[in-house]
Amino acid sequence: MFRKNDFEKLCDQLENCNKKCESNLIICARHYVSRYVAGNKDQLLKLKAEASSVEYISFVTLLFSMTSLLIAACSMILDISKNVMIISYVIFSTIGCSLLMLSGMKKWRSVRKYQSYLVVVIDEEV
């Protein structure tokens, strides 16, 4: 499946930190970026490139589009077919794809929440 890059892992770490403490998100982001970079300018540039390439909104839009297409196709099949077995397959596949969409949104939720904070800190460091 999809592997998370270092920026996405950093967002996950920031999500876990935020659950443990009530501190300022910029301070937490600065801590995790400096710990990841450890003085290596190339690591910082790599992180900046990964941060600018993550487009969570496009990903969610694609998920919704694909799910909408599936539901429309399933609705057409349900209108055409009168077979109970086909109807049950269509219903289960629609539910399964909807669950996959929700899990995909949950997987990258931390990126959506913390991307702007990390980008600010990374830009400040560069």
PDB file of N, CA and C in Angstrom, residues 33-125:
ATOM      1  N   VAL A  33      11.144  19.202  14.300  1.00  0.00           N
ATOM      2  CA  VAL A  33      11.938  19.500  13.102  1.00  0.00           C
ATOM      3  C   VAL A  33      13.418  19.539  13.452  1.00  0.00           C
ATOM      4  N   SER A  34      13.776  20.203  14.539  1.00  0.00           N
ATOM      5  CA  SER A  34      15.194  20.277  14.903  1.00  0.00           C
ATOM      6  C   SER A  34      15.746  18.909  15.282  1.00  0.00           C
ATOM      7  N   ARG A  35      14.917  18.082  15.901  1.00  0.00           N
ATOM      8  CA  ARG A  35      15.356  16.732  16.242  1.00  0.00           C
ATOM      9  C   ARG A  35      15.544  15.879  14.989  1.00  0.00           C
ATOM     10  N   TYR A  36      14.669  16.037  14.005  1.00  0.00           N
ATOM     11  CA  TYR A  36      14.780  15.280  12.758  1.00  0.00           C
ATOM     12  C   TYR A  36      15.974  15.755  11.943  1.00  0.00           C
ATOM     13  N   VAL A  37      16.143  17.067  11.847  1.00  0.00           N
ATOM     14  CA  VAL A  37      17.201  17.623  11.002  1.00  0.00           C
ATOM     15  C   VAL A  37      18.576  17.444  11.635  1.00  0.00           C
ATOM     16  N   ALA A  38      18.696  17.691  12.918  1.00  0.00           N
ATOM     17  CA  ALA A  38      19.951  17.548  13.672  1.00  0.00           C
ATOM     18  C   ALA A  38      21.121  18.266  12.989  1.00  0.00           C
ATOM     19  N   GLY A  39      20.861  19.488  12.505  1.00  0.00           N
ATOM     20  CA  GLY A  39      21.925  20.283  11.918  1.00  0.00           C
ATOM     21  C   GLY A  39      22.244  19.962  10.469  1.00  0.00           C
ATOM     22  N   ASN A  40      21.618  18.982   9.878  1.00  0.00           N
ATOM     23  CA  ASN A  40      21.884  18.590   8.499  1.00  0.00           C
ATOM     24  C   ASN A  40      20.965  19.385   7.569  1.00  0.00           C
ATOM     25  N   LYS A  41      21.561  20.284   6.809  1.00  0.00           N
ATOM     26  CA  LYS A  41      20.789  21.148   5.902  1.00  0.00           C
ATOM     27  C   LYS A  41      20.091  20.341   4.808  1.00  0.00           C
ATOM     28  N   ASP A  42      20.706  19.243   4.373  1.00  0.00           N
ATOM     29  CA  ASP A  42      20.092  18.411   3.342  1.00  0.00           C
ATOM     30  C   ASP A  42      18.812  17.745   3.856  1.00  0.00           C
ATOM     31  N   GLN A  43      18.822  17.330   5.113  1.00  0.00           N
ATOM     32  CA  GLN A  43      17.619  16.743   5.710  1.00  0.00           C
ATOM     33  C   GLN A  43      16.499  17.777   5.767  1.00  0.00           C
ATOM     34  N   LEU A  44      16.863  19.023   6.080  1.00  0.00           N
ATOM     35  CA  LEU A  44      15.877  20.096   6.142  1.00  0.00           C
ATOM     36  C   LEU A  44      15.279  20.362   4.763  1.00  0.00           C
ATOM     37  N   LEU A  45      16.126  20.378   3.742  1.00  0.00           N
ATOM     38  CA  LEU A  45      15.629  20.591   2.380  1.00  0.00           C
ATOM     39  C   LEU A  45      14.754  19.432   1.920  1.00  0.00           C
ATOM     40  N   LYS A  46      15.122  18.216   2.301  1.00  0.00           N
ATOM     41  CA  LYS A  46      14.308  17.049   1.971  1.00  0.00           C
ATOM     42  C   LYS A  46      12.937  17.162   2.630  1.00  0.00           C
ATOM     43  N   LEU A  47      12.915  17.575   3.874  1.00  0.00           N
ATOM     44  CA  LEU A  47      11.667  17.748   4.610  1.00  0.00           C
ATOM     45  C   LEU A  47      10.815  18.844   3.973  1.00  0.00           C
ATOM     46  N   LYS A  48      11.464  19.923   3.536  1.00  0.00           N
ATOM     47  CA  LYS A  48      10.736  21.017   2.876  1.00  0.00           C
ATOM     48  C   LYS A  48      10.122  20.546   1.570  1.00  0.00           C
ATOM     49  N   ALA A  49      10.857  19.749   0.808  1.00  0.00           N
ATOM     50  CA  ALA A  49      10.326  19.224  -0.453  1.00  0.00           C
ATOM     51  C   ALA A  49       9.135  18.305  -0.204  1.00  0.00           C
ATOM     52  N   GLU A  50       9.244  17.453   0.803  1.00  0.00           N
ATOM     53  CA  GLU A  50       8.136  16.546   1.119  1.00  0.00           C
ATOM     54  C   GLU A  50       6.926  17.327   1.625  1.00  0.00           C
ATOM     55  N   ALA A  51       7.162  18.383   2.393  1.00  0.00           N
ATOM     56  CA  ALA A  51       6.056  19.185   2.927  1.00  0.00           C
ATOM     57  C   ALA A  51       5.302  19.895   1.812  1.00  0.00           C
ATOM     58  N   SER A  52       6.030  20.353   0.809  1.00  0.00           N
ATOM     59  CA  SER A  52       5.362  21.065  -0.282  1.00  0.00           C
ATOM     60  C   SER A  52       4.697  20.113  -1.265  1.00  0.00           C
ATOM     61  N   SER A  53       5.079  18.843  -1.252  1.00  0.00           N
ATOM     62  CA  SER A  53       4.475  17.898  -2.199  1.00  0.00           C
ATOM     63  C   SER A  53       3.209  17.251  -1.666  1.00  0.00           C
ATOM     64  N   VAL A  54       2.964  17.342  -0.375  1.00  0.00           N
ATOM     65  CA  VAL A  54       1.792  16.719   0.225  1.00  0.00           C
ATOM     66  C   VAL A  54       0.582  17.598  -0.046  1.00  0.00           C
ATOM     67  N   GLU A  55      -0.374  17.047  -0.761  1.00  0.00           N
ATOM     68  CA  GLU A  55      -1.596  17.777  -1.058  1.00  0.00           C
ATOM     69  C   GLU A  55      -2.773  16.983  -0.524  1.00  0.00           C
ATOM     70  N   TYR A  56      -3.068  17.180   0.726  1.00  0.00           N
ATOM     71  CA  TYR A  56      -4.129  16.427   1.394  1.00  0.00           C
ATOM     72  C   TYR A  56      -5.484  16.689   0.750  1.00  0.00           C
ATOM     73  N   ILE A  57      -5.751  17.919   0.385  1.00  0.00           N
ATOM     74  CA  ILE A  57      -7.046  18.264  -0.201  1.00  0.00           C
ATOM     75  C   ILE A  57      -7.253  17.501  -1.506  1.00  0.00           C
ATOM     76  N   SER A  58      -6.215  17.413  -2.331  1.00  0.00           N
ATOM     77  CA  SER A  58      -6.323  16.661  -3.585  1.00  0.00           C
ATOM     78  C   SER A  58      -6.578  15.188  -3.323  1.00  0.00           C
ATOM     79  N   PHE A  59      -5.927  14.663  -2.303  1.00  0.00           N
ATOM     80  CA  PHE A  59      -6.114  13.255  -1.947  1.00  0.00           C
ATOM     81  C   PHE A  59      -7.553  12.990  -1.517  1.00  0.00           C
ATOM     82  N   VAL A  60      -8.102  13.828  -0.671  1.00  0.00           N
ATOM     83  CA  VAL A  60      -9.475  13.649  -0.201  1.00  0.00           C
ATOM     84  C   VAL A  60     -10.460  13.836  -1.350  1.00  0.00           C
ATOM     85  N   THR A  61     -10.200  14.794  -2.219  1.00  0.00           N
ATOM     86  CA  THR A  61     -11.064  15.009  -3.374  1.00  0.00           C
ATOM     87  C   THR A  61     -11.073  13.786  -4.279  1.00  0.00           C
ATOM     88  N   LEU A  62      -9.913  13.188  -4.483  1.00  0.00           N
ATOM     89  CA  LEU A  62      -9.840  11.968  -5.277  1.00  0.00           C
ATOM     90  C   LEU A  62     -10.628  10.839  -4.621  1.00  0.00           C
ATOM     91  N   LEU A  63     -10.499  10.689  -3.298  1.00  0.00           N
ATOM     92  CA  LEU A  63     -11.256   9.652  -2.598  1.00  0.00           C
ATOM     93  C   LEU A  63     -12.761   9.846  -2.760  1.00  0.00           C
ATOM     94  N   PHE A  64     -13.222  11.076  -2.582  1.00  0.00           N
ATOM     95  CA  PHE A  64     -14.646  11.348  -2.734  1.00  0.00           C
ATOM     96  C   PHE A  64     -15.115  11.117  -4.165  1.00  0.00           C
ATOM     97  N   SER A  65     -14.307  11.499  -5.141  1.00  0.00           N
ATOM     98  CA  SER A  65     -14.668  11.304  -6.547  1.00  0.00           C
ATOM     99  C   SER A  65     -14.801   9.828  -6.880  1.00  0.00           C
ATOM    100  N   MET A  66     -13.828   9.050  -6.440  1.00  0.00           N
ATOM    101  CA  MET A  66     -13.867   7.616  -6.732  1.00  0.00           C
ATOM    102  C   MET A  66     -15.053   6.942  -6.029  1.00  0.00           C
ATOM    103  N   THR A  67     -15.326   7.346  -4.803  1.00  0.00           N
ATOM    104  CA  THR A  67     -16.462   6.775  -4.081  1.00  0.00           C
ATOM    105  C   THR A  67     -17.779   7.188  -4.729  1.00  0.00           C
ATOM    106  N   SER A  68     -17.873   8.420  -5.173  1.00  0.00           N
ATOM    107  CA  SER A  68     -19.089   8.882  -5.852  1.00  0.00           C
ATOM    108  C   SER A  68     -19.313   8.117  -7.150  1.00  0.00           C
ATOM    109  N   LEU A  69     -18.240   7.884  -7.886  1.00  0.00           N
ATOM    110  CA  LEU A  69     -18.340   7.101  -9.116  1.00  0.00           C
ATOM    111  C   LEU A  69     -18.813   5.690  -8.821  1.00  0.00           C
ATOM    112  N   LEU A  70     -18.270   5.086  -7.788  1.00  0.00           N
ATOM    113  CA  LEU A  70     -18.674   3.730  -7.412  1.00  0.00           C
ATOM    114  C   LEU A  70     -20.145   3.686  -6.997  1.00  0.00           C
ATOM    115  N   ILE A  71     -20.560   4.648  -6.202  1.00  0.00           N
ATOM    116  CA  ILE A  71     -21.958   4.666  -5.758  1.00  0.00           C
ATOM    117  C   ILE A  71     -22.899   4.894  -6.939  1.00  0.00           C
ATOM    118  N   ALA A  72     -22.513   5.744  -7.869  1.00  0.00           N
ATOM    119  CA  ALA A  72     -23.345   5.970  -9.054  1.00  0.00           C
ATOM    120  C   ALA A  72     -23.446   4.697  -9.893  1.00  0.00           C
ATOM    121  N   ALA A  73     -22.323   4.015 -10.067  1.00  0.00           N
ATOM    122  CA  ALA A  73     -22.340   2.767 -10.834  1.00  0.00           C
ATOM    123  C   ALA A  73     -23.176   1.707 -10.125  1.00  0.00           C
ATOM    124  N   CYS A  74     -23.034   1.646  -8.813  1.00  0.00           N
ATOM    125  CA  CYS A  74     -23.809   0.666  -8.046  1.00  0.00           C
ATOM    126  C   CYS A  74     -25.305   0.981  -8.103  1.00  0.00           C
ATOM    127  N   SER A  75     -25.646   2.256  -8.084  1.00  0.00           N
ATOM    128  CA  SER A  75     -27.060   2.638  -8.192  1.00  0.00           C
ATOM    129  C   SER A  75     -27.635   2.230  -9.537  1.00  0.00           C
ATOM    130  N   MET A  76     -26.842   2.387 -10.579  1.00  0.00           N
ATOM    131  CA  MET A  76     -27.291   1.975 -11.906  1.00  0.00           C
ATOM    132  C   MET A  76     -27.495   0.465 -11.966  1.00  0.00           C
ATOM    133  N   ILE A  77     -26.556  -0.269 -11.393  1.00  0.00           N
ATOM    134  CA  ILE A  77     -26.683  -1.731 -11.381  1.00  0.00           C
ATOM    135  C   ILE A  77     -27.907  -2.158 -10.576  1.00  0.00           C
ATOM    136  N   LEU A  78     -28.142  -1.489  -9.457  1.00  0.00           N
ATOM    137  CA  LEU A  78     -29.313  -1.818  -8.640  1.00  0.00           C
ATOM    138  C   LEU A  78     -30.619  -1.535  -9.380  1.00  0.00           C
ATOM    139  N   ASP A  79     -30.649  -0.460 -10.174  1.00  0.00           N
ATOM    140  CA  ASP A  79     -31.853  -0.151 -10.956  1.00  0.00           C
ATOM    141  C   ASP A  79     -32.095  -1.172 -12.058  1.00  0.00           C
ATOM    142  N   ILE A  80     -31.012  -1.628 -12.672  1.00  0.00           N
ATOM    143  CA  ILE A  80     -31.133  -2.573 -13.783  1.00  0.00           C
ATOM    144  C   ILE A  80     -31.432  -3.984 -13.285  1.00  0.00           C
ATOM    145  N   SER A  81     -30.740  -4.405 -12.259  1.00  0.00           N
ATOM    146  CA  SER A  81     -30.811  -5.792 -11.799  1.00  0.00           C
ATOM    147  C   SER A  81     -31.964  -6.004 -10.822  1.00  0.00           C
ATOM    148  N   LYS A  82     -32.569  -7.158 -10.962  1.00  0.00           N
ATOM    149  CA  LYS A  82     -33.598  -7.570 -10.006  1.00  0.00           C
ATOM    150  C   LYS A  82     -33.150  -8.809  -9.241  1.00  0.00           C
ATOM    151  N   ASN A  83     -31.891  -9.221  -9.454  1.00  0.00           N
ATOM    152  CA  ASN A  83     -31.343 -10.396  -8.793  1.00  0.00           C
ATOM    153  C   ASN A  83     -30.881 -10.015  -7.382  1.00  0.00           C
ATOM    154  N   VAL A  84     -31.355 -10.742  -6.388  1.00  0.00           N
ATOM    155  CA  VAL A  84     -31.034 -10.445  -5.002  1.00  0.00           C
ATOM    156  C   VAL A  84     -29.535 -10.618  -4.725  1.00  0.00           C
ATOM    157  N   MET A  85     -28.921 -11.603  -5.344  1.00  0.00           N
ATOM    158  CA  MET A  85     -27.494 -11.867  -5.125  1.00  0.00           C
ATOM    159  C   MET A  85     -26.642 -10.708  -5.646  1.00  0.00           C
ATOM    160  N   ILE A  86     -26.969 -10.195  -6.805  1.00  0.00           N
ATOM    161  CA  ILE A  86     -26.217  -9.071  -7.369  1.00  0.00           C
ATOM    162  C   ILE A  86     -26.416  -7.832  -6.500  1.00  0.00           C
ATOM    163  N   ILE A  87     -27.616  -7.621  -6.051  1.00  0.00           N
ATOM    164  CA  ILE A  87     -27.901  -6.471  -5.185  1.00  0.00           C
ATOM    165  C   ILE A  87     -27.081  -6.544  -3.899  1.00  0.00           C
ATOM    166  N   SER A  88     -26.982  -7.724  -3.310  1.00  0.00           N
ATOM    167  CA  SER A  88     -26.200  -7.853  -2.071  1.00  0.00           C
ATOM    168  C   SER A  88     -24.709  -7.617  -2.327  1.00  0.00           C
ATOM    169  N   TYR A  89     -24.182  -8.110  -3.470  1.00  0.00           N
ATOM    170  CA  TYR A  89     -22.774  -7.845  -3.802  1.00  0.00           C
ATOM    171  C   TYR A  89     -22.528  -6.345  -3.959  1.00  0.00           C
ATOM    172  N   VAL A  90     -23.429  -5.681  -4.628  1.00  0.00           N
ATOM    173  CA  VAL A  90     -23.275  -4.244  -4.858  1.00  0.00           C
ATOM    174  C   VAL A  90     -23.314  -3.483  -3.531  1.00  0.00           C
ATOM    175  N   ILE A  91     -24.215  -3.852  -2.654  1.00  0.00           N
ATOM    176  CA  ILE A  91     -24.310  -3.173  -1.367  1.00  0.00           C
ATOM    177  C   ILE A  91     -23.050  -3.396  -0.541  1.00  0.00           C
ATOM    178  N   PHE A  92     -22.546  -4.634  -0.489  1.00  0.00           N
ATOM    179  CA  PHE A  92     -21.330  -4.914   0.277  1.00  0.00           C
ATOM    180  C   PHE A  92     -20.109  -4.221  -0.315  1.00  0.00           C
ATOM    181  N   SER A  93     -20.019  -4.160  -1.639  1.00  0.00           N
ATOM    182  CA  SER A  93     -18.869  -3.481  -2.239  1.00  0.00           C
ATOM    183  C   SER A  93     -18.928  -1.974  -1.993  1.00  0.00           C
ATOM    184  N   THR A  94     -20.118  -1.399  -1.996  1.00  0.00           N
ATOM    185  CA  THR A  94     -20.259   0.022  -1.708  1.00  0.00           C
ATOM    186  C   THR A  94     -19.860   0.333  -0.262  1.00  0.00           C
ATOM    187  N   ILE A  95     -20.307  -0.504   0.659  1.00  0.00           N
ATOM    188  CA  ILE A  95     -19.941  -0.320   2.065  1.00  0.00           C
ATOM    189  C   ILE A  95     -18.437  -0.477   2.250  1.00  0.00           C
ATOM    190  N   GLY A  96     -17.848  -1.485   1.600  1.00  0.00           N
ATOM    191  CA  GLY A  96     -16.400  -1.717   1.710  1.00  0.00           C
ATOM    192  C   GLY A  96     -15.593  -0.551   1.182  1.00  0.00           C
ATOM    193  N   CYS A  97     -15.982  -0.019   0.034  1.00  0.00           N
ATOM    194  CA  CYS A  97     -15.248   1.124  -0.530  1.00  0.00           C
ATOM    195  C   CYS A  97     -15.412   2.374   0.325  1.00  0.00           C
ATOM    196  N   SER A  98     -16.580   2.538   0.905  1.00  0.00           N
ATOM    197  CA  SER A  98     -16.782   3.685   1.798  1.00  0.00           C
ATOM    198  C   SER A  98     -15.889   3.575   3.027  1.00  0.00           C
ATOM    199  N   LEU A  99     -15.755   2.373   3.560  1.00  0.00           N
ATOM    200  CA  LEU A  99     -14.869   2.166   4.709  1.00  0.00           C
ATOM    201  C   LEU A  99     -13.412   2.416   4.343  1.00  0.00           C
ATOM    202  N   LEU A 100     -13.011   1.995   3.138  1.00  0.00           N
ATOM    203  CA  LEU A 100     -11.642   2.273   2.675  1.00  0.00           C
ATOM    204  C   LEU A 100     -11.399   3.770   2.545  1.00  0.00           C
ATOM    205  N   MET A 101     -12.390   4.498   2.052  1.00  0.00           N
ATOM    206  CA  MET A 101     -12.255   5.947   1.923  1.00  0.00           C
ATOM    207  C   MET A 101     -12.081   6.586   3.297  1.00  0.00           C
ATOM    208  N   LEU A 102     -12.886   6.166   4.250  1.00  0.00           N
ATOM    209  CA  LEU A 102     -12.778   6.731   5.597  1.00  0.00           C
ATOM    210  C   LEU A 102     -11.443   6.394   6.257  1.00  0.00           C
ATOM    211  N   SER A 103     -10.943   5.179   6.028  1.00  0.00           N
ATOM    212  CA  SER A 103      -9.644   4.826   6.609  1.00  0.00           C
ATOM    213  C   SER A 103      -8.515   5.625   5.966  1.00  0.00           C
ATOM    214  N   GLY A 104      -8.629   5.896   4.664  1.00  0.00           N
ATOM    215  CA  GLY A 104      -7.632   6.731   3.987  1.00  0.00           C
ATOM    216  C   GLY A 104      -7.626   8.151   4.516  1.00  0.00           C
ATOM    217  N   MET A 105      -8.811   8.677   4.791  1.00  0.00           N
ATOM    218  CA  MET A 105      -8.892  10.022   5.355  1.00  0.00           C
ATOM    219  C   MET A 105      -8.317  10.050   6.765  1.00  0.00           C
ATOM    220  N   LYS A 106      -8.550   9.001   7.528  1.00  0.00           N
ATOM    221  CA  LYS A 106      -8.033   8.942   8.892  1.00  0.00           C
ATOM    222  C   LYS A 106      -6.509   8.816   8.902  1.00  0.00           C
ATOM    223  N   LYS A 107      -5.974   8.072   7.927  1.00  0.00           N
ATOM    224  CA  LYS A 107      -4.531   7.836   7.872  1.00  0.00           C
ATOM    225  C   LYS A 107      -3.750   9.136   7.692  1.00  0.00           C
ATOM    226  N   TRP A 108      -4.290  10.071   6.907  1.00  0.00           N
ATOM    227  CA  TRP A 108      -3.582  11.319   6.634  1.00  0.00           C
ATOM    228  C   TRP A 108      -4.203  12.503   7.366  1.00  0.00           C
ATOM    229  N   ARG A 109      -4.978  12.263   8.399  1.00  0.00           N
ATOM    230  CA  ARG A 109      -5.597  13.341   9.153  1.00  0.00           C
ATOM    231  C   ARG A 109      -4.550  14.212   9.841  1.00  0.00           C
ATOM    232  N   SER A 110      -3.496  13.598  10.361  1.00  0.00           N
ATOM    233  CA  SER A 110      -2.472  14.383  11.058  1.00  0.00           C
ATOM    234  C   SER A 110      -1.737  15.319  10.100  1.00  0.00           C
ATOM    235  N   VAL A 111      -1.598  14.916   8.843  1.00  0.00           N
ATOM    236  CA  VAL A 111      -0.950  15.789   7.861  1.00  0.00           C
ATOM    237  C   VAL A 111      -1.804  17.030   7.647  1.00  0.00           C
ATOM    238  N   ARG A 112      -3.091  16.844   7.524  1.00  0.00           N
ATOM    239  CA  ARG A 112      -3.993  17.978   7.323  1.00  0.00           C
ATOM    240  C   ARG A 112      -3.932  18.937   8.510  1.00  0.00           C
ATOM    241  N   LYS A 113      -3.865  18.385   9.718  1.00  0.00           N
ATOM    242  CA  LYS A 113      -3.881  19.215  10.917  1.00  0.00           C
ATOM    243  C   LYS A 113      -2.585  19.988  11.142  1.00  0.00           C
ATOM    244  N   TYR A 114      -1.443  19.383  10.846  1.00  0.00           N
ATOM    245  CA  TYR A 114      -0.158  19.960  11.253  1.00  0.00           C
ATOM    246  C   TYR A 114       0.726  20.430  10.108  1.00  0.00           C
ATOM    247  N   GLN A 115       0.285  20.274   8.876  1.00  0.00           N
ATOM    248  CA  GLN A 115       1.116  20.657   7.745  1.00  0.00           C
ATOM    249  C   GLN A 115       1.476  22.139   7.798  1.00  0.00           C
ATOM    250  N   SER A 116       0.527  22.991   8.078  1.00  0.00           N
ATOM    251  CA  SER A 116       0.816  24.429   8.072  1.00  0.00           C
ATOM    252  C   SER A 116       1.814  24.821   9.161  1.00  0.00           C
ATOM    253  N   TYR A 117       1.723  24.206  10.336  1.00  0.00           N
ATOM    254  CA  TYR A 117       2.659  24.517  11.419  1.00  0.00           C
ATOM    255  C   TYR A 117       4.081  24.083  11.048  1.00  0.00           C
ATOM    256  N   LEU A 118       4.195  22.891  10.499  1.00  0.00           N
ATOM    257  CA  LEU A 118       5.524  22.396  10.141  1.00  0.00           C
ATOM    258  C   LEU A 118       6.116  23.202   8.986  1.00  0.00           C
ATOM    259  N   VAL A 119       5.296  23.591   8.033  1.00  0.00           N
ATOM    260  CA  VAL A 119       5.808  24.383   6.902  1.00  0.00           C
ATOM    261  C   VAL A 119       6.355  25.722   7.395  1.00  0.00           C
ATOM    262  N   VAL A 120       5.672  26.356   8.339  1.00  0.00           N
ATOM    263  CA  VAL A 120       6.146  27.629   8.895  1.00  0.00           C
ATOM    264  C   VAL A 120       7.502  27.448   9.564  1.00  0.00           C
ATOM    265  N   VAL A 121       7.642  26.387  10.363  1.00  0.00           N
ATOM    266  CA  VAL A 121       8.897  26.139  11.069  1.00  0.00           C
ATOM    267  C   VAL A 121      10.017  25.812  10.073  1.00  0.00           C
ATOM    268  N   ILE A 122       9.711  25.006   9.073  1.00  0.00           N
ATOM    269  CA  ILE A 122      10.724  24.633   8.081  1.00  0.00           C
ATOM    270  C   ILE A 122      11.176  25.866   7.301  1.00  0.00           C
ATOM    271  N   ASP A 123      10.225  26.708   6.898  1.00  0.00           N
ATOM    272  CA  ASP A 123      10.595  27.934   6.175  1.00  0.00           C
ATOM    273  C   ASP A 123      11.452  28.864   7.025  1.00  0.00           C
ATOM    274  N   GLU A 124      11.178  28.898   8.320  1.00  0.00           N
ATOM    275  CA  GLU A 124      11.973  29.721   9.228  1.00  0.00           C
ATOM    276  C   GLU A 124      13.406  29.193   9.340  1.00  0.00           C
ATOM    277  N   GLU A 125      13.560  27.873   9.324  1.00  0.00           N
ATOM    278  CA  GLU A 125      14.878  27.257   9.452  1.00  0.00           C
ATOM    279  C   GLU A 125      15.711  27.421   8.186  1.00  0.00           C
TER     280      GLU A 125
END
